[in-house]
Amino acid sequence: MGIQFTFIIKVLILALGISLLIKYASPSLPPIPATSGNALIAVLTPAIILAIALLWRFWKFHQHPVE
């Protein structure tokens, strides 16, 4: 129970830090122009990252199968 609680606290602290960074640091960044290329990058990047992660796990699993 203690390990789960500390994990949840760590995740909440990380989420708070990221949200504060977005709230206070993002206004000082230059605006991103609304182009179709930028929209395509924003939409496809999470899917590409997830595909790479899953392919990496698939490759690692087949390299060292669990017995």
JSON list of N, CA and C in Angstrom, two decimals:
[
{"chain": "A", "resi": 1, "resn": "MET", "atom": "N", "xyz": [0.83, -1.20, 0.00]},
{"chain": "A", "resi": 1, "resn": "MET", "atom": "CA", "xyz": [0.00, 0.00, 0.00]},
{"chain": "A", "resi": 1, "resn": "MET", "atom": "C", "xyz": [0.87, 1.25, 0.00]},
{"chain": "A", "resi": 2, "resn": "GLY", "atom": "N", "xyz": [1.98, 1.22, 0.72]},
{"chain": "A", "resi": 2, "resn": "GLY", "atom": "CA", "xyz": [2.85, 2.38, 0.81]},
{"chain": "A", "resi": 2, "resn": "GLY", "atom": "C", "xyz": [3.53, 2.70, -0.51]},
{"chain": "A", "resi": 3, "resn": "ILE", "atom": "N", "xyz": [3.91, 1.65, -1.24]},
{"chain": "A", "resi": 3, "resn": "ILE", "atom": "CA", "xyz": [4.58, 1.85, -2.53]},
{"chain": "A", "resi": 3, "resn": "ILE", "atom": "C", "xyz": [3.62, 2.49, -3.52]},
{"chain": "A", "resi": 4, "resn": "GLN", "atom": "N", "xyz": [2.38, 2.05, -3.53]},
{"chain": "A", "resi": 4, "resn": "GLN", "atom": "CA", "xyz": [1.38, 2.63, -4.44]},
{"chain": "A", "resi": 4, "resn": "GLN", "atom": "C", "xyz": [1.11, 4.08, -4.07]},
{"chain": "A", "resi": 5, "resn": "PHE", "atom": "N", "xyz": [1.04, 4.37, -2.79]},
{"chain": "A", "resi": 5, "resn": "PHE", "atom": "CA", "xyz": [0.77, 5.73, -2.34]},
{"chain": "A", "resi": 5, "resn": "PHE", "atom": "C", "xyz": [1.89, 6.67, -2.76]},
{"chain": "A", "resi": 6, "resn": "THR", "atom": "N", "xyz": [3.14, 6.24, -2.57]},
{"chain": "A", "resi": 6, "resn": "THR", "atom": "CA", "xyz": [4.26, 7.11, -2.95]},
{"chain": "A", "resi": 6, "resn": "THR", "atom": "C", "xyz": [4.31, 7.29, -4.46]},
{"chain": "A", "resi": 7, "resn": "PHE", "atom": "N", "xyz": [3.97, 6.27, -5.22]},
{"chain": "A", "resi": 7, "resn": "PHE", "atom": "CA", "xyz": [3.93, 6.40, -6.68]},
{"chain": "A", "resi": 7, "resn": "PHE", "atom": "C", "xyz": [2.87, 7.42, -7.10]},
{"chain": "A", "resi": 8, "resn": "ILE", "atom": "N", "xyz": [1.71, 7.35, -6.48]},
{"chain": "A", "resi": 8, "resn": "ILE", "atom": "CA", "xyz": [0.64, 8.31, -6.81]},
{"chain": "A", "resi": 8, "resn": "ILE", "atom": "C", "xyz": [1.06, 9.73, -6.44]},
{"chain": "A", "resi": 9, "resn": "ILE", "atom": "N", "xyz": [1.69, 9.90, -5.31]},
{"chain": "A", "resi": 9, "resn": "ILE", "atom": "CA", "xyz": [2.17, 11.23, -4.90]},
{"chain": "A", "resi": 9, "resn": "ILE", "atom": "C", "xyz": [3.21, 11.75, -5.89]},
{"chain": "A", "resi": 10, "resn": "LYS", "atom": "N", "xyz": [4.14, 10.89, -6.32]},
{"chain": "A", "resi": 10, "resn": "LYS", "atom": "CA", "xyz": [5.15, 11.30, -7.30]},
{"chain": "A", "resi": 10, "resn": "LYS", "atom": "C", "xyz": [4.51, 11.71, -8.62]},
{"chain": "A", "resi": 11, "resn": "VAL", "atom": "N", "xyz": [3.51, 10.97, -9.07]},
{"chain": "A", "resi": 11, "resn": "VAL", "atom": "CA", "xyz": [2.83, 11.31, -10.31]},
{"chain": "A", "resi": 11, "resn": "VAL", "atom": "C", "xyz": [2.09, 12.64, -10.17]},
{"chain": "A", "resi": 12, "resn": "LEU", "atom": "N", "xyz": [1.44, 12.86, -9.04]},
{"chain": "A", "resi": 12, "resn": "LEU", "atom": "CA", "xyz": [0.73, 14.12, -8.82]},
{"chain": "A", "resi": 12, "resn": "LEU", "atom": "C", "xyz": [1.69, 15.31, -8.77]},
{"chain": "A", "resi": 13, "resn": "ILE", "atom": "N", "xyz": [2.83, 15.13, -8.12]},
{"chain": "A", "resi": 13, "resn": "ILE", "atom": "CA", "xyz": [3.83, 16.21, -8.06]},
{"chain": "A", "resi": 13, "resn": "ILE", "atom": "C", "xyz": [4.38, 16.51, -9.45]},
{"chain": "A", "resi": 14, "resn": "LEU", "atom": "N", "xyz": [4.66, 15.46, -10.23]},
{"chain": "A", "resi": 14, "resn": "LEU", "atom": "CA", "xyz": [5.14, 15.65, -11.59]},
{"chain": "A", "resi": 14, "resn": "LEU", "atom": "C", "xyz": [4.08, 16.37, -12.44]},
{"chain": "A", "resi": 15, "resn": "ALA", "atom": "N", "xyz": [2.82, 15.97, -12.31]},
{"chain": "A", "resi": 15, "resn": "ALA", "atom": "CA", "xyz": [1.75, 16.62, -13.06]},
{"chain": "A", "resi": 15, "resn": "ALA", "atom": "C", "xyz": [1.60, 18.08, -12.66]},
{"chain": "A", "resi": 16, "resn": "LEU", "atom": "N", "xyz": [1.74, 18.37, -11.37]},
{"chain": "A", "resi": 16, "resn": "LEU", "atom": "CA", "xyz": [1.67, 19.75, -10.90]},
{"chain": "A", "resi": 16, "resn": "LEU", "atom": "C", "xyz": [2.82, 20.57, -11.48]},
{"chain": "A", "resi": 17, "resn": "GLY", "atom": "N", "xyz": [4.02, 20.00, -11.47]},
{"chain": "A", "resi": 17, "resn": "GLY", "atom": "CA", "xyz": [5.17, 20.70, -12.03]},
{"chain": "A", "resi": 17, "resn": "GLY", "atom": "C", "xyz": [5.00, 21.00, -13.52]},
{"chain": "A", "resi": 18, "resn": "ILE", "atom": "N", "xyz": [4.51, 20.02, -14.26]},
{"chain": "A", "resi": 18, "resn": "ILE", "atom": "CA", "xyz": [4.30, 20.22, -15.70]},
{"chain": "A", "resi": 18, "resn": "ILE", "atom": "C", "xyz": [3.22, 21.27, -15.94]},
{"chain": "A", "resi": 19, "resn": "SER", "atom": "N", "xyz": [2.15, 21.22, -15.17]},
{"chain": "A", "resi": 19, "resn": "SER", "atom": "CA", "xyz": [1.08, 22.21, -15.37]},
{"chain": "A", "resi": 19, "resn": "SER", "atom": "C", "xyz": [1.54, 23.62, -15.02]},
{"chain": "A", "resi": 20, "resn": "LEU", "atom": "N", "xyz": [2.35, 23.76, -13.97]},
{"chain": "A", "resi": 20, "resn": "LEU", "atom": "CA", "xyz": [2.88, 25.08, -13.64]},
{"chain": "A", "resi": 20, "resn": "LEU", "atom": "C", "xyz": [3.86, 25.58, -14.71]},
{"chain": "A", "resi": 21, "resn": "LEU", "atom": "N", "xyz": [4.64, 24.66, -15.25]},
{"chain": "A", "resi": 21, "resn": "LEU", "atom": "CA", "xyz": [5.55, 25.02, -16.34]},
{"chain": "A", "resi": 21, "resn": "LEU", "atom": "C", "xyz": [4.78, 25.49, -17.56]},
{"chain": "A", "resi": 22, "resn": "ILE", "atom": "N", "xyz": [3.71, 24.80, -17.90]},
{"chain": "A", "resi": 22, "resn": "ILE", "atom": "CA", "xyz": [2.89, 25.20, -19.04]},
{"chain": "A", "resi": 22, "resn": "ILE", "atom": "C", "xyz": [2.23, 26.55, -18.77]},
{"chain": "A", "resi": 23, "resn": "LYS", "atom": "N", "xyz": [1.73, 26.74, -17.56]},
{"chain": "A", "resi": 23, "resn": "LYS", "atom": "CA", "xyz": [1.00, 27.97, -17.25]},
{"chain": "A", "resi": 23, "resn": "LYS", "atom": "C", "xyz": [1.92, 29.19, -17.24]},
{"chain": "A", "resi": 24, "resn": "TYR", "atom": "N", "xyz": [3.10, 29.07, -16.64]},
{"chain": "A", "resi": 24, "resn": "TYR", "atom": "CA", "xyz": [3.93, 30.26, -16.44]},
{"chain": "A", "resi": 24, "resn": "TYR", "atom": "C", "xyz": [5.07, 30.41, -17.46]},
{"chain": "A", "resi": 25, "resn": "ALA", "atom": "N", "xyz": [5.53, 29.31, -18.06]},
{"chain": "A", "resi": 25, "resn": "ALA", "atom": "CA", "xyz": [6.65, 29.42, -19.00]},
{"chain": "A", "resi": 25, "resn": "ALA", "atom": "C", "xyz": [6.18, 29.52, -20.45]},
{"chain": "A", "resi": 26, "resn": "SER", "atom": "N", "xyz": [5.01, 28.99, -20.77]},
{"chain": "A", "resi": 26, "resn": "SER", "atom": "CA", "xyz": [4.57, 28.99, -22.16]},
{"chain": "A", "resi": 26, "resn": "SER", "atom": "C", "xyz": [4.26, 30.38, -22.72]},
{"chain": "A", "resi": 27, "resn": "PRO", "atom": "N", "xyz": [3.77, 31.36, -21.93]},
{"chain": "A", "resi": 27, "resn": "PRO", "atom": "CA", "xyz": [3.54, 32.68, -22.53]},
{"chain": "A", "resi": 27, "resn": "PRO", "atom": "C", "xyz": [4.82, 33.36, -23.03]},
{"chain": "A", "resi": 28, "resn": "SER", "atom": "N", "xyz": [5.97, 32.99, -22.50]},
{"chain": "A", "resi": 28, "resn": "SER", "atom": "CA", "xyz": [7.21, 33.61, -22.94]},
{"chain": "A", "resi": 28, "resn": "SER", "atom": "C", "xyz": [7.75, 32.97, -24.22]},
{"chain": "A", "resi": 29, "resn": "LEU", "atom": "N", "xyz": [7.21, 31.82, -24.63]},
{"chain": "A", "resi": 29, "resn": "LEU", "atom": "CA", "xyz": [7.64, 31.17, -25.85]},
{"chain": "A", "resi": 29, "resn": "LEU", "atom": "C", "xyz": [6.97, 31.81, -27.06]},
{"chain": "A", "resi": 30, "resn": "PRO", "atom": "N", "xyz": [7.64, 31.77, -28.22]},
{"chain": "A", "resi": 30, "resn": "PRO", "atom": "CA", "xyz": [7.00, 32.35, -29.41]},
{"chain": "A", "resi": 30, "resn": "PRO", "atom": "C", "xyz": [5.80, 31.51, -29.83]},
{"chain": "A", "resi": 31, "resn": "PRO", "atom": "N", "xyz": [4.78, 32.13, -30.40]},
{"chain": "A", "resi": 31, "resn": "PRO", "atom": "CA", "xyz": [3.59, 31.36, -30.81]},
{"chain": "A", "resi": 31, "resn": "PRO", "atom": "C", "xyz": [3.91, 30.43, -31.99]},
{"chain": "A", "resi": 32, "resn": "ILE", "atom": "N", "xyz": [3.23, 29.33, -32.03]},
{"chain": "A", "resi": 32, "resn": "ILE", "atom": "CA", "xyz": [3.39, 28.36, -33.12]},
{"chain": "A", "resi": 32, "resn": "ILE", "atom": "C", "xyz": [2.38, 28.73, -34.20]},
{"chain": "A", "resi": 33, "resn": "PRO", "atom": "N", "xyz": [2.83, 28.95, -35.44]},
{"chain": "A", "resi": 33, "resn": "PRO", "atom": "CA", "xyz": [1.88, 29.32, -36.49]},
{"chain": "A", "resi": 33, "resn": "PRO", "atom": "C", "xyz": [0.91, 28.17, -36.79]},
{"chain": "A", "resi": 34, "resn": "ALA", "atom": "N", "xyz": [-0.31, 28.51, -37.11]},
{"chain": "A", "resi": 34, "resn": "ALA", "atom": "CA", "xyz": [-1.35, 27.53, -37.39]},
{"chain": "A", "resi": 34, "resn": "ALA", "atom": "C", "xyz": [-1.27, 27.11, -38.86]},
{"chain": "A", "resi": 35, "resn": "THR", "atom": "N", "xyz": [-0.38, 26.18, -39.15]},
{"chain": "A", "resi": 35, "resn": "THR", "atom": "CA", "xyz": [-0.24, 25.67, -40.50]},
{"chain": "A", "resi": 35, "resn": "THR", "atom": "C", "xyz": [-0.63, 24.19, -40.53]},
{"chain": "A", "resi": 36, "resn": "SER", "atom": "N", "xyz": [-0.90, 23.69, -41.71]},
{"chain": "A", "resi": 36, "resn": "SER", "atom": "CA", "xyz": [-1.29, 22.29, -41.82]},
{"chain": "A", "resi": 36, "resn": "SER", "atom": "C", "xyz": [-0.12, 21.37, -41.45]},
{"chain": "A", "resi": 37, "resn": "GLY", "atom": "N", "xyz": [1.10, 21.79, -41.72]},
{"chain": "A", "resi": 37, "resn": "GLY", "atom": "CA", "xyz": [2.27, 20.99, -41.34]},
{"chain": "A", "resi": 37, "resn": "GLY", "atom": "C", "xyz": [2.40, 20.85, -39.84]},
{"chain": "A", "resi": 38, "resn": "ASN", "atom": "N", "xyz": [2.21, 21.96, -39.12]},
{"chain": "A", "resi": 38, "resn": "ASN", "atom": "CA", "xyz": [2.30, 21.91, -37.66]},
{"chain": "A", "resi": 38, "resn": "ASN", "atom": "C", "xyz": [1.16, 21.08, -37.07]},
{"chain": "A", "resi": 39, "resn": "ALA", "atom": "N", "xyz": [-0.03, 21.17, -37.66]},
{"chain": "A", "resi": 39, "resn": "ALA", "atom": "CA", "xyz": [-1.14, 20.35, -37.18]},
{"chain": "A", "resi": 39, "resn": "ALA", "atom": "C", "xyz": [-0.86, 18.87, -37.40]},
{"chain": "A", "resi": 40, "resn": "LEU", "atom": "N", "xyz": [-0.28, 18.55, -38.55]},
{"chain": "A", "resi": 40, "resn": "LEU", "atom": "CA", "xyz": [0.05, 17.16, -38.84]},
{"chain": "A", "resi": 40, "resn": "LEU", "atom": "C", "xyz": [1.10, 16.63, -37.86]},
{"chain": "A", "resi": 41, "resn": "ILE", "atom": "N", "xyz": [2.08, 17.44, -37.56]},
{"chain": "A", "resi": 41, "resn": "ILE", "atom": "CA", "xyz": [3.11, 17.05, -36.58]},
{"chain": "A", "resi": 41, "resn": "ILE", "atom": "C", "xyz": [2.47, 16.82, -35.21]},
{"chain": "A", "resi": 42, "resn": "ALA", "atom": "N", "xyz": [1.59, 17.71, -34.79]},
{"chain": "A", "resi": 42, "resn": "ALA", "atom": "CA", "xyz": [0.96, 17.59, -33.48]},
{"chain": "A", "resi": 42, "resn": "ALA", "atom": "C", "xyz": [0.07, 16.35, -33.38]},
{"chain": "A", "resi": 43, "resn": "VAL", "atom": "N", "xyz": [-0.56, 15.97, -34.48]},
{"chain": "A", "resi": 43, "resn": "VAL", "atom": "CA", "xyz": [-1.46, 14.82, -34.47]},
{"chain": "A", "resi": 43, "resn": "VAL", "atom": "C", "xyz": [-0.69, 13.51, -34.57]},
{"chain": "A", "resi": 44, "resn": "LEU", "atom": "N", "xyz": [0.35, 13.47, -35.39]},
{"chain": "A", "resi": 44, "resn": "LEU", "atom": "CA", "xyz": [1.04, 12.20, -35.64]},
{"chain": "A", "resi": 44, "resn": "LEU", "atom": "C", "xyz": [2.14, 11.87, -34.65]},
{"chain": "A", "resi": 45, "resn": "THR", "atom": "N", "xyz": [2.71, 12.86, -33.99]},
{"chain": "A", "resi": 45, "resn": "THR", "atom": "CA", "xyz": [3.83, 12.60, -33.09]},
{"chain": "A", "resi": 45, "resn": "THR", "atom": "C", "xyz": [3.50, 11.61, -31.97]},
{"chain": "A", "resi": 46, "resn": "PRO", "atom": "N", "xyz": [2.39, 11.75, -31.24]},
{"chain": "A", "resi": 46, "resn": "PRO", "atom": "CA", "xyz": [2.10, 10.75, -30.19]},
{"chain": "A", "resi": 46, "resn": "PRO", "atom": "C", "xyz": [1.93, 9.34, -30.74]},
{"chain": "A", "resi": 47, "resn": "ALA", "atom": "N", "xyz": [1.29, 9.20, -31.89]},
{"chain": "A", "resi": 47, "resn": "ALA", "atom": "CA", "xyz": [1.10, 7.87, -32.48]},
{"chain": "A", "resi": 47, "resn": "ALA", "atom": "C", "xyz": [2.44, 7.27, -32.90]},
{"chain": "A", "resi": 48, "resn": "ILE", "atom": "N", "xyz": [3.32, 8.07, -33.45]},
{"chain": "A", "resi": 48, "resn": "ILE", "atom": "CA", "xyz": [4.64, 7.57, -33.87]},
{"chain": "A", "resi": 48, "resn": "ILE", "atom": "C", "xyz": [5.47, 7.16, -32.66]},
{"chain": "A", "resi": 49, "resn": "ILE", "atom": "N", "xyz": [5.44, 7.96, -31.60]},
{"chain": "A", "resi": 49, "resn": "ILE", "atom": "CA", "xyz": [6.18, 7.62, -30.38]},
{"chain": "A", "resi": 49, "resn": "ILE", "atom": "C", "xyz": [5.66, 6.32, -29.77]},
{"chain": "A", "resi": 50, "resn": "LEU", "atom": "N", "xyz": [4.34, 6.16, -29.73]},
{"chain": "A", "resi": 50, "resn": "LEU", "atom": "CA", "xyz": [3.75, 4.93, -29.19]},
{"chain": "A", "resi": 50, "resn": "LEU", "atom": "C", "xyz": [4.09, 3.73, -30.06]},
{"chain": "A", "resi": 51, "resn": "ALA", "atom": "N", "xyz": [4.07, 3.90, -31.38]},
{"chain": "A", "resi": 51, "resn": "ALA", "atom": "CA", "xyz": [4.42, 2.80, -32.28]},
{"chain": "A", "resi": 51, "resn": "ALA", "atom": "C", "xyz": [5.88, 2.38, -32.08]},
{"chain": "A", "resi": 52, "resn": "ILE", "atom": "N", "xyz": [6.77, 3.35, -31.93]},
{"chain": "A", "resi": 52, "resn": "ILE", "atom": "CA", "xyz": [8.18, 3.03, -31.69]},
{"chain": "A", "resi": 52, "resn": "ILE", "atom": "C", "xyz": [8.35, 2.29, -30.37]},
{"chain": "A", "resi": 53, "resn": "ALA", "atom": "N", "xyz": [7.66, 2.74, -29.32]},
{"chain": "A", "resi": 53, "resn": "ALA", "atom": "CA", "xyz": [7.76, 2.08, -28.02]},
{"chain": "A", "resi": 53, "resn": "ALA", "atom": "C", "xyz": [7.23, 0.65, -28.08]},
{"chain": "A", "resi": 54, "resn": "LEU", "atom": "N", "xyz": [6.11, 0.45, -28.76]},
{"chain": "A", "resi": 54, "resn": "LEU", "atom": "CA", "xyz": [5.55, -0.90, -28.85]},
{"chain": "A", "resi": 54, "resn": "LEU", "atom": "C", "xyz": [6.42, -1.82, -29.70]},
{"chain": "A", "resi": 55, "resn": "LEU", "atom": "N", "xyz": [6.96, -1.30, -30.79]},
{"chain": "A", "resi": 55, "resn": "LEU", "atom": "CA", "xyz": [7.85, -2.11, -31.62]},
{"chain": "A", "resi": 55, "resn": "LEU", "atom": "C", "xyz": [9.13, -2.47, -30.86]},
{"chain": "A", "resi": 56, "resn": "TRP", "atom": "N", "xyz": [9.62, -1.54, -30.06]},
{"chain": "A", "resi": 56, "resn": "TRP", "atom": "CA", "xyz": [10.81, -1.81, -29.25]},
{"chain": "A", "resi": 56, "resn": "TRP", "atom": "C", "xyz": [10.54, -2.92, -28.24]},
{"chain": "A", "resi": 57, "resn": "ARG", "atom": "N", "xyz": [9.38, -2.84, -27.58]},
{"chain": "A", "resi": 57, "resn": "ARG", "atom": "CA", "xyz": [9.03, -3.90, -26.62]},
{"chain": "A", "resi": 57, "resn": "ARG", "atom": "C", "xyz": [8.83, -5.23, -27.32]},
{"chain": "A", "resi": 58, "resn": "PHE", "atom": "N", "xyz": [8.20, -5.22, -28.50]},
{"chain": "A", "resi": 58, "resn": "PHE", "atom": "CA", "xyz": [7.99, -6.44, -29.28]},
{"chain": "A", "resi": 58, "resn": "PHE", "atom": "C", "xyz": [9.33, -7.06, -29.65]},
{"chain": "A", "resi": 59, "resn": "TRP", "atom": "N", "xyz": [10.26, -6.22, -30.08]},
{"chain": "A", "resi": 59, "resn": "TRP", "atom": "CA", "xyz": [11.59, -6.68, -30.47]},
{"chain": "A", "resi": 59, "resn": "TRP", "atom": "C", "xyz": [12.34, -7.26, -29.27]},
{"chain": "A", "resi": 60, "resn": "LYS", "atom": "N", "xyz": [12.27, -6.57, -28.12]},
{"chain": "A", "resi": 60, "resn": "LYS", "atom": "CA", "xyz": [12.94, -7.05, -26.91]},
{"chain": "A", "resi": 60, "resn": "LYS", "atom": "C", "xyz": [12.34, -8.36, -26.42]},
{"chain": "A", "resi": 61, "resn": "PHE", "atom": "N", "xyz": [11.01, -8.50, -26.53]},
{"chain": "A", "resi": 61, "resn": "PHE", "atom": "CA", "xyz": [10.35, -9.71, -26.08]},
{"chain": "A", "resi": 61, "resn": "PHE", "atom": "C", "xyz": [10.77, -10.91, -26.92]},
{"chain": "A", "resi": 62, "resn": "HIS", "atom": "N", "xyz": [10.88, -10.72, -28.23]},
{"chain": "A", "resi": 62, "resn": "HIS", "atom": "CA", "xyz": [11.27, -11.82, -29.09]},
{"chain": "A", "resi": 62, "resn": "HIS", "atom": "C", "xyz": [12.75, -12.12, -29.03]},
{"chain": "A", "resi": 63, "resn": "GLN", "atom": "N", "xyz": [13.52, -11.17, -28.53]},
{"chain": "A", "resi": 63, "resn": "GLN", "atom": "CA", "xyz": [14.94, -11.41, -28.35]},
{"chain": "A", "resi": 63, "resn": "GLN", "atom": "C", "xyz": [15.20, -12.27, -27.11]},
{"chain": "A", "resi": 64, "resn": "HIS", "atom": "N", "xyz": [14.45, -11.99, -26.02]},
{"chain": "A", "resi": 64, "resn": "HIS", "atom": "CA", "xyz": [14.58, -12.71, -24.76]},
{"chain": "A", "resi": 64, "resn": "HIS", "atom": "C", "xyz": [13.20, -13.14, -24.28]},
{"chain": "A", "resi": 65, "resn": "PRO", "atom": "N", "xyz": [12.65, -14.23, -24.84]},
{"chain": "A", "resi": 65, "resn": "PRO", "atom": "CA", "xyz": [11.30, -14.64, -24.42]},
{"chain": "A", "resi": 65, "resn": "PRO", "atom": "C", "xyz": [11.28, -15.12, -22.98]},
{"chain": "A", "resi": 66, "resn": "VAL", "atom": "N", "xyz": [10.16, -14.90, -22.33]},
{"chain": "A", "resi": 66, "resn": "VAL", "atom": "CA", "xyz": [9.97, -15.35, -20.95]},
{"chain": "A", "resi": 66, "resn": "VAL", "atom": "C", "xyz": [9.69, -16.84, -20.98]},
{"chain": "A", "resi": 67, "resn": "GLU", "atom": "N", "xyz": [10.37, -17.58, -20.14]},
{"chain": "A", "resi": 67, "resn": "GLU", "atom": "CA", "xyz": [10.20, -19.05, -20.13]},
{"chain": "A", "resi": 67, "resn": "GLU", "atom": "C", "xyz": [9.23, -19.49, -19.10]}
]
